[in-house]
Structures are given as C-alpha cells and as structure tokens.
PDB file of C-alpha atoms in Angstrom:
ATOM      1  CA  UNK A 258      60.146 112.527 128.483  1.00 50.00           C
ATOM      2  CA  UNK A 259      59.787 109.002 128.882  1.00 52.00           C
ATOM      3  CA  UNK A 260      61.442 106.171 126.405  1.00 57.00           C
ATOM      4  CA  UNK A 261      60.510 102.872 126.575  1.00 63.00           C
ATOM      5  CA  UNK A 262      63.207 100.119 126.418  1.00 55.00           C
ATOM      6  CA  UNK A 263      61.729  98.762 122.686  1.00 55.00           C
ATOM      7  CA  UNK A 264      62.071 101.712 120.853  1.00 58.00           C
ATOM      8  CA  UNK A 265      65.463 102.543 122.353  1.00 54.00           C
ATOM      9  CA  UNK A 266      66.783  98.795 121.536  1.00 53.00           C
ATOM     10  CA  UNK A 267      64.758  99.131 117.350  1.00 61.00           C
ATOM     11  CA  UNK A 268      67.147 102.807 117.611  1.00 89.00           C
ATOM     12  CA  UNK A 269      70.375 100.947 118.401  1.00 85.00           C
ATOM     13  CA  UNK A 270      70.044  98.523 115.974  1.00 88.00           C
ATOM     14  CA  UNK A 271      69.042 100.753 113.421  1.00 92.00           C
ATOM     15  CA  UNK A 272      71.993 102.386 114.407  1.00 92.00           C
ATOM     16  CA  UNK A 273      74.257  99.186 114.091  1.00 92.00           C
ATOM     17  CA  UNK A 274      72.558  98.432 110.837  1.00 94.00           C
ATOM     18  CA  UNK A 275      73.251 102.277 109.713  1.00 94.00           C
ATOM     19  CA  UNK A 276      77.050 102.139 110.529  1.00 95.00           C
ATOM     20  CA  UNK A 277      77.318  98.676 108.838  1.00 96.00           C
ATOM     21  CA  UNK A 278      75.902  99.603 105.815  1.00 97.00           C
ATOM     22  CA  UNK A 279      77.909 103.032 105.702  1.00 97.00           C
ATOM     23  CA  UNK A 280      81.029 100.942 106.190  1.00 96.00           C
ATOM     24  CA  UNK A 281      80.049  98.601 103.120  1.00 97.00           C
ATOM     25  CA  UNK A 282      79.052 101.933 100.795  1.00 97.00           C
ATOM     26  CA  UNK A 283      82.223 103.226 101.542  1.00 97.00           C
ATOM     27  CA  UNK A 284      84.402  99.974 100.855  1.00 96.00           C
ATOM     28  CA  UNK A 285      82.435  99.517  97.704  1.00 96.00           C
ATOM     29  CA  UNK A 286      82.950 102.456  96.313  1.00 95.00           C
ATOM     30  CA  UNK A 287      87.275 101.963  96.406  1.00 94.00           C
ATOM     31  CA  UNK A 288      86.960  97.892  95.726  1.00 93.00           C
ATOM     32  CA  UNK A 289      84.614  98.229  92.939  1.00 93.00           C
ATOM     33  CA  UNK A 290      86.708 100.263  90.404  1.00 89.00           C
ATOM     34  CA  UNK A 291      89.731  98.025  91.415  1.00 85.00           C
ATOM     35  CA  UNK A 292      87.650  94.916  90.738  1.00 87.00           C
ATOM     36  CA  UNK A 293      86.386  96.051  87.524  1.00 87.00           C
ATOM     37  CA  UNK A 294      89.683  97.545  85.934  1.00 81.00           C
ATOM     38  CA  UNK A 295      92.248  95.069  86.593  1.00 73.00           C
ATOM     39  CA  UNK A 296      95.402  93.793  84.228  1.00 63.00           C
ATOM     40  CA  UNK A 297      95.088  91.308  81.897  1.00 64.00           C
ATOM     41  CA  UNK A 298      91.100  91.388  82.132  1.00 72.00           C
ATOM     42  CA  UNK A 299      89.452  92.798  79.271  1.00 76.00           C
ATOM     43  CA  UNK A 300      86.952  96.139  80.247  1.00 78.00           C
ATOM     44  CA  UNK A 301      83.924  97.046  78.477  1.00 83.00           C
ATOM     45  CA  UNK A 302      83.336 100.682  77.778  1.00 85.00           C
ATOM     46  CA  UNK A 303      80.573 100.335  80.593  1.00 90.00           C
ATOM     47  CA  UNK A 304      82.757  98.871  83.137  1.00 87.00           C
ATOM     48  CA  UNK A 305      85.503 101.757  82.383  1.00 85.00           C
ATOM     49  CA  UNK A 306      82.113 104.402  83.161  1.00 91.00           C
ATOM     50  CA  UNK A 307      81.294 102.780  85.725  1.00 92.00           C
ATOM     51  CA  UNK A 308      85.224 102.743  87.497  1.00 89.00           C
ATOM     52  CA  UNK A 309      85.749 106.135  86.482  1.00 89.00           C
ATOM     53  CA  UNK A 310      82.321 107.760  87.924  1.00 94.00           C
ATOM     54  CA  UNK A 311      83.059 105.523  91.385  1.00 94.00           C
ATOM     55  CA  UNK A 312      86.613 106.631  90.747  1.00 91.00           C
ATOM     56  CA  UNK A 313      84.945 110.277  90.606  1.00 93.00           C
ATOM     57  CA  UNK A 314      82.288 110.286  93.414  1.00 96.00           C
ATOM     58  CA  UNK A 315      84.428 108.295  96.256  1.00 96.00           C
ATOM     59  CA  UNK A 316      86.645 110.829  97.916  1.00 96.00           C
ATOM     60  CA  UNK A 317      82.696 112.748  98.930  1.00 97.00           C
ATOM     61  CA  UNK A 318      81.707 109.498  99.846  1.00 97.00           C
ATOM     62  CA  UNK A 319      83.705 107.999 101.772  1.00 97.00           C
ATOM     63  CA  UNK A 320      84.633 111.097 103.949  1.00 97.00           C
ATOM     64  CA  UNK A 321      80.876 111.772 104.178  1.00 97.00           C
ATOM     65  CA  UNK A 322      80.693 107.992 105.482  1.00 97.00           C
ATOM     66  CA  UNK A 323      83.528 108.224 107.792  1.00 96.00           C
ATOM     67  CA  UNK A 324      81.927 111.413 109.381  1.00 96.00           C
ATOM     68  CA  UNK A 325      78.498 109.454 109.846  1.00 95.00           C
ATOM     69  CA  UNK A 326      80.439 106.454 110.799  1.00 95.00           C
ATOM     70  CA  UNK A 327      81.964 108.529 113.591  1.00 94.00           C
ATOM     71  CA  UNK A 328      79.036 109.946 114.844  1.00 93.00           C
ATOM     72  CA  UNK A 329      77.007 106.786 114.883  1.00 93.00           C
ATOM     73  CA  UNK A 330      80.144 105.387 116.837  1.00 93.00           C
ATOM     74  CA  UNK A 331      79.983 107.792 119.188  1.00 91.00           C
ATOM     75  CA  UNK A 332      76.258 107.281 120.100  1.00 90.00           C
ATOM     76  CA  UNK A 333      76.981 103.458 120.187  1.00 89.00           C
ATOM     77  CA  UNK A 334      79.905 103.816 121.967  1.00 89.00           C
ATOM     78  CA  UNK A 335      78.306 106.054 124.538  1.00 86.00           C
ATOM     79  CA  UNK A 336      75.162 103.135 125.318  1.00 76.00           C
ATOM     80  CA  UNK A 337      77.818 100.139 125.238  1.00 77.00           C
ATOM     81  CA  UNK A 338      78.831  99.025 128.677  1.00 81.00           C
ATOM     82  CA  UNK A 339      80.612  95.657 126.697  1.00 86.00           C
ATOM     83  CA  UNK A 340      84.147  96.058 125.673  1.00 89.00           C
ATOM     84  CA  UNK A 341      83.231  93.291 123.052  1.00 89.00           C
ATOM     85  CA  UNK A 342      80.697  95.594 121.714  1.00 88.00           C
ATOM     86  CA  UNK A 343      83.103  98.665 121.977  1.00 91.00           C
ATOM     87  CA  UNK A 344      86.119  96.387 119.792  1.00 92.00           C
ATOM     88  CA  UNK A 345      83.714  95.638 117.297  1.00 92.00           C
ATOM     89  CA  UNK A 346      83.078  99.791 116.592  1.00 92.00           C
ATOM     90  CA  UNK A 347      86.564 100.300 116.709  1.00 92.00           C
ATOM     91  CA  UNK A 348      87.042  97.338 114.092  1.00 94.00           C
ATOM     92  CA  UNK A 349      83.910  98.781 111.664  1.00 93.00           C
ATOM     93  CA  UNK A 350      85.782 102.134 112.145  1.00 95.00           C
ATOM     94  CA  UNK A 351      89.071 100.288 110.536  1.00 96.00           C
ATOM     95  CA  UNK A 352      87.404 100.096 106.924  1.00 96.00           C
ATOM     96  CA  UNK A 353      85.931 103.230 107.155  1.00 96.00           C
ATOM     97  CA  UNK A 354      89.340 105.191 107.472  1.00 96.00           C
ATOM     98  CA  UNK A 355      91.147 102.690 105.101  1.00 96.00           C
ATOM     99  CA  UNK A 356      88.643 103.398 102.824  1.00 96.00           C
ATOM    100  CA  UNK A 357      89.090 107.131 103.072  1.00 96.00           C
ATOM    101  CA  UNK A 358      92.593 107.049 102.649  1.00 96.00           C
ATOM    102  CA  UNK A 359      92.241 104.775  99.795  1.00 94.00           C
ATOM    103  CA  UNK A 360      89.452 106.959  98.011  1.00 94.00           C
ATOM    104  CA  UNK A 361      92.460 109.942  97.560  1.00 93.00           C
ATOM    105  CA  UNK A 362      95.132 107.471  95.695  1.00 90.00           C
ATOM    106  CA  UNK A 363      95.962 106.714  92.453  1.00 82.00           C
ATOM    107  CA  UNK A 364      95.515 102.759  92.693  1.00 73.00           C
ATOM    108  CA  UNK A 365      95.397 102.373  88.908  1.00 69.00           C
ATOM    109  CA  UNK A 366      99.042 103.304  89.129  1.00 71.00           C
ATOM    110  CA  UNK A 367      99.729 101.036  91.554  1.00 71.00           C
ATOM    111  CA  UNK A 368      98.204  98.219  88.879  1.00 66.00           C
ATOM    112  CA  UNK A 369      99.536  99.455  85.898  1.00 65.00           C
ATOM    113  CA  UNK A 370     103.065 100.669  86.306  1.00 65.00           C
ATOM    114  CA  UNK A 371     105.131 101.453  83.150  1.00 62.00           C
ATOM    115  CA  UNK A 372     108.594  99.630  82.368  1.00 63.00           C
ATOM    116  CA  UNK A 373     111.353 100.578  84.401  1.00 64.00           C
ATOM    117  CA  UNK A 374     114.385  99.510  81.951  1.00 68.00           C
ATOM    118  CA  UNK A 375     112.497  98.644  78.846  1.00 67.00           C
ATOM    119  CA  UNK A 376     114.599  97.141  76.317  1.00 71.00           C
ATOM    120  CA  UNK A 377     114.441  96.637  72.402  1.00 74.00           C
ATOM    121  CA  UNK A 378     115.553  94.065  70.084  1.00 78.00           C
ATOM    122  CA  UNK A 379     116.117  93.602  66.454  1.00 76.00           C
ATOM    123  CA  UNK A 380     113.350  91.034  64.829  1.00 74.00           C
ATOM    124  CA  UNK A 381     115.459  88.080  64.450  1.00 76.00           C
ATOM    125  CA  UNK A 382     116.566  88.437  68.718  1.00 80.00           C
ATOM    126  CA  UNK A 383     113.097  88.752  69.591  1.00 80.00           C
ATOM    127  CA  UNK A 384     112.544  84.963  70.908  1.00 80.00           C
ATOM    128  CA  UNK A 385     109.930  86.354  73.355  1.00 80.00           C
ATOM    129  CA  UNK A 386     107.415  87.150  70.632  1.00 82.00           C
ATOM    130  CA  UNK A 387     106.158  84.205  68.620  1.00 83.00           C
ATOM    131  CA  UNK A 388     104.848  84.402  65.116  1.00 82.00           C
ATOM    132  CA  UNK A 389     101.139  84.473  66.259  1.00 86.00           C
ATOM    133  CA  UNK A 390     101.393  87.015  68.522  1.00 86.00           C
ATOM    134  CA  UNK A 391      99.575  90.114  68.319  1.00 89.00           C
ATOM    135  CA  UNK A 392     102.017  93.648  68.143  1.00 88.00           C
ATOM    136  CA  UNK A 393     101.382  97.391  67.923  1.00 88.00           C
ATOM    137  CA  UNK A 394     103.637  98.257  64.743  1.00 89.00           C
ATOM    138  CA  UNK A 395     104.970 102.100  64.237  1.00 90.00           C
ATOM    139  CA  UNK A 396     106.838 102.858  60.957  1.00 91.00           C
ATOM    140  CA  UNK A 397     108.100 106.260  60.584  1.00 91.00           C
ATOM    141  CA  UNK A 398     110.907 108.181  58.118  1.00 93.00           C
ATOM    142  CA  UNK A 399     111.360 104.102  56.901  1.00 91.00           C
ATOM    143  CA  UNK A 400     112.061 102.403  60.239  1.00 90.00           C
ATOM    144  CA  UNK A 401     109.350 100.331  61.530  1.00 88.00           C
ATOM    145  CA  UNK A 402     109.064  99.229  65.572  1.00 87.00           C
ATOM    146  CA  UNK A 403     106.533  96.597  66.562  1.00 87.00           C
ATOM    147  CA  UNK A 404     105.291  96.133  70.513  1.00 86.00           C
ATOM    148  CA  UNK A 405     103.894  93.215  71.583  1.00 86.00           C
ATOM    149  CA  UNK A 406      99.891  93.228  73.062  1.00 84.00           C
ATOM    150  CA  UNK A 407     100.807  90.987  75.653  1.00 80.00           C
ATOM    151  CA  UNK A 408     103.216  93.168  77.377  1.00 78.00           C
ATOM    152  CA  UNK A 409     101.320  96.373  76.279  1.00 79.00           C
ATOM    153  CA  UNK A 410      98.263  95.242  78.270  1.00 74.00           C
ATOM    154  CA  UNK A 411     100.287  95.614  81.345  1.00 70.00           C
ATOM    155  CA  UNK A 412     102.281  98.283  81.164  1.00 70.00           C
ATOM    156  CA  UNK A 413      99.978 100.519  78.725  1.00 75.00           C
ATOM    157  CA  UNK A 414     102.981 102.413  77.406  1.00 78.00           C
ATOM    158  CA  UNK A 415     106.011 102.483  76.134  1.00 82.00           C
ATOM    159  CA  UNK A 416     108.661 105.659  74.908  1.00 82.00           C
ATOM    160  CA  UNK A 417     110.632 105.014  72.115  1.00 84.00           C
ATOM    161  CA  UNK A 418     111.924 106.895  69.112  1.00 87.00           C
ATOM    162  CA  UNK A 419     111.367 105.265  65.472  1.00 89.00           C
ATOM    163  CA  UNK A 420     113.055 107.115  62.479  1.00 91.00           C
ATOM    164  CA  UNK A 421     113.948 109.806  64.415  1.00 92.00           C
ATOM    165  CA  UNK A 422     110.991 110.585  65.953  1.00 91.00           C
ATOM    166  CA  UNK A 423     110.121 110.289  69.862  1.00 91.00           C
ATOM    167  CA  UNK A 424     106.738 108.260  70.434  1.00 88.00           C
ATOM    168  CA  UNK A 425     104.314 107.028  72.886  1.00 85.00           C
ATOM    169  CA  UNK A 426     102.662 104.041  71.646  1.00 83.00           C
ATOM    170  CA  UNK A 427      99.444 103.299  73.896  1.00 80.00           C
ATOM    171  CA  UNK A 428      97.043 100.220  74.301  1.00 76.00           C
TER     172      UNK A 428
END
C-alpha cells in the first residue's frame, strides 16, 4: 500500500493537534472547578453546577484522556527521530498524569479546611468583630452564640455547643 509523504505529515499533525487538545480537556476539567469555587469569592448557584458536574465527570475524563494521550504518544514517539520532539511528548504527558491524579482528590478540602483550635470569646473580648460586621447568631435553652461571616466564609464550619446543645453552624 503506498502513502504519500502529505497525507502522512496532515496525520501527524492531526495527531499533535489531537494530543494537545486532549491534554487541555483534561487540565480543564480539574482547573475549572478550582477556578470557579474558590474562598472569599462569591459562587452563583450556576457556577456551584457547573464545579460539581466537572467535579463529577473528571475522574472518566481524564483517565480516558491519559489513555488516548498515551497512545497518540506512542505513535508520535514511534515517527520522531528528534529528541526535541520526543521531550516535548514526554512534557504534554506531564499534565496529562497530573491531571489524573488530581481528578481523584478532594481539592475543595484542600481550600476550605475547618479550624484547627477554634476559640470563643465573650461579646465584650471580641475586638476582632466590629459593630458592622455580619455574624451567624444561634440562641438555644437562653444562651445565644454569634459567628462571624468573614471567618465562616473560609472555614464553612464551626462545632460548638450553645445551651447545652452540640451544633454545627454552616455558611
């Protein structure tokens, strides 16, 4: 069967263009959650969808795009008699696995990490909060506990017990 030296070269970079743009799905689909839920930005309900579905779909994707990322640098590799050509498959490869590994991780742990030794203070010690400041307030069995927005937008959460009673008070 004969192959002329055209259609050989459009194949291989088709092939170059393919692993590229696996490499860049596969990237996306760990960054893009990260970028869109971060601390101290506020979400829309879209943007939360649209982390959690990426969030969802990117440990299929990416090790469906590692496996055609390896095979594609195997065929390159294969037709590449330039080392320079051979570093830059083993550098597109790089993302690809990071990628991967990143896909099966809980990075929204790594961003939002609760208080190790949180602390509480009567009212009148509190010189961290000022008097416009926004707070979460809790008042059970007659005691009343107030958390401040700008910390709970950070940490998300905070255990405490108010008359009695243990709580998790969320934002």
């Amino acid at each position: 069967m004969f192959t002329d030296k055209k259609s050989l070269l459009l194949n291989r970079k088709t092939q170059w263009l393919a692993l590229f743009a696996i490499a860049l799905v596969a990237v996306a689909f760990v960054v893009v959650p990260v970028w869109i839920i971060q601390p101290f930005k506020p979400q829309t309900a879209r943007g939360v969808e649209v982390s959690y579905n990426l969030r969802l779909w990117s440990p299929l994707v990416t090790i469906l795009s590692l496996a055609s990322g390896l095979f594609l640098v195997a065929s390159l590799w294969q037709g590449s008699p330039r080392w320079w050509k051979k570093a830059i498959l083993v550098v597109v490869l790089i993302p690809l696995l990071a990628s991967t590994w990143f896909a099966r991780q809980n990075h929204f742990e790594w961003m939002f990490n609760p208080l190790a030794n949180a602390a509480y203070v009567k009212t009148d010690q509190a010189a961290f909060v000022s008097d416009n400041d926004i707070v979460i307030a809790v008042e059970s069995n007659g005691e009343a506990a107030a958390y401040p927005i700008r910390q709970m937008a950070y940490h998300h959460l905070v255990q405490d017990t108010v008359g009695g009673t243990p709580i998790v008070a969320t934002y």
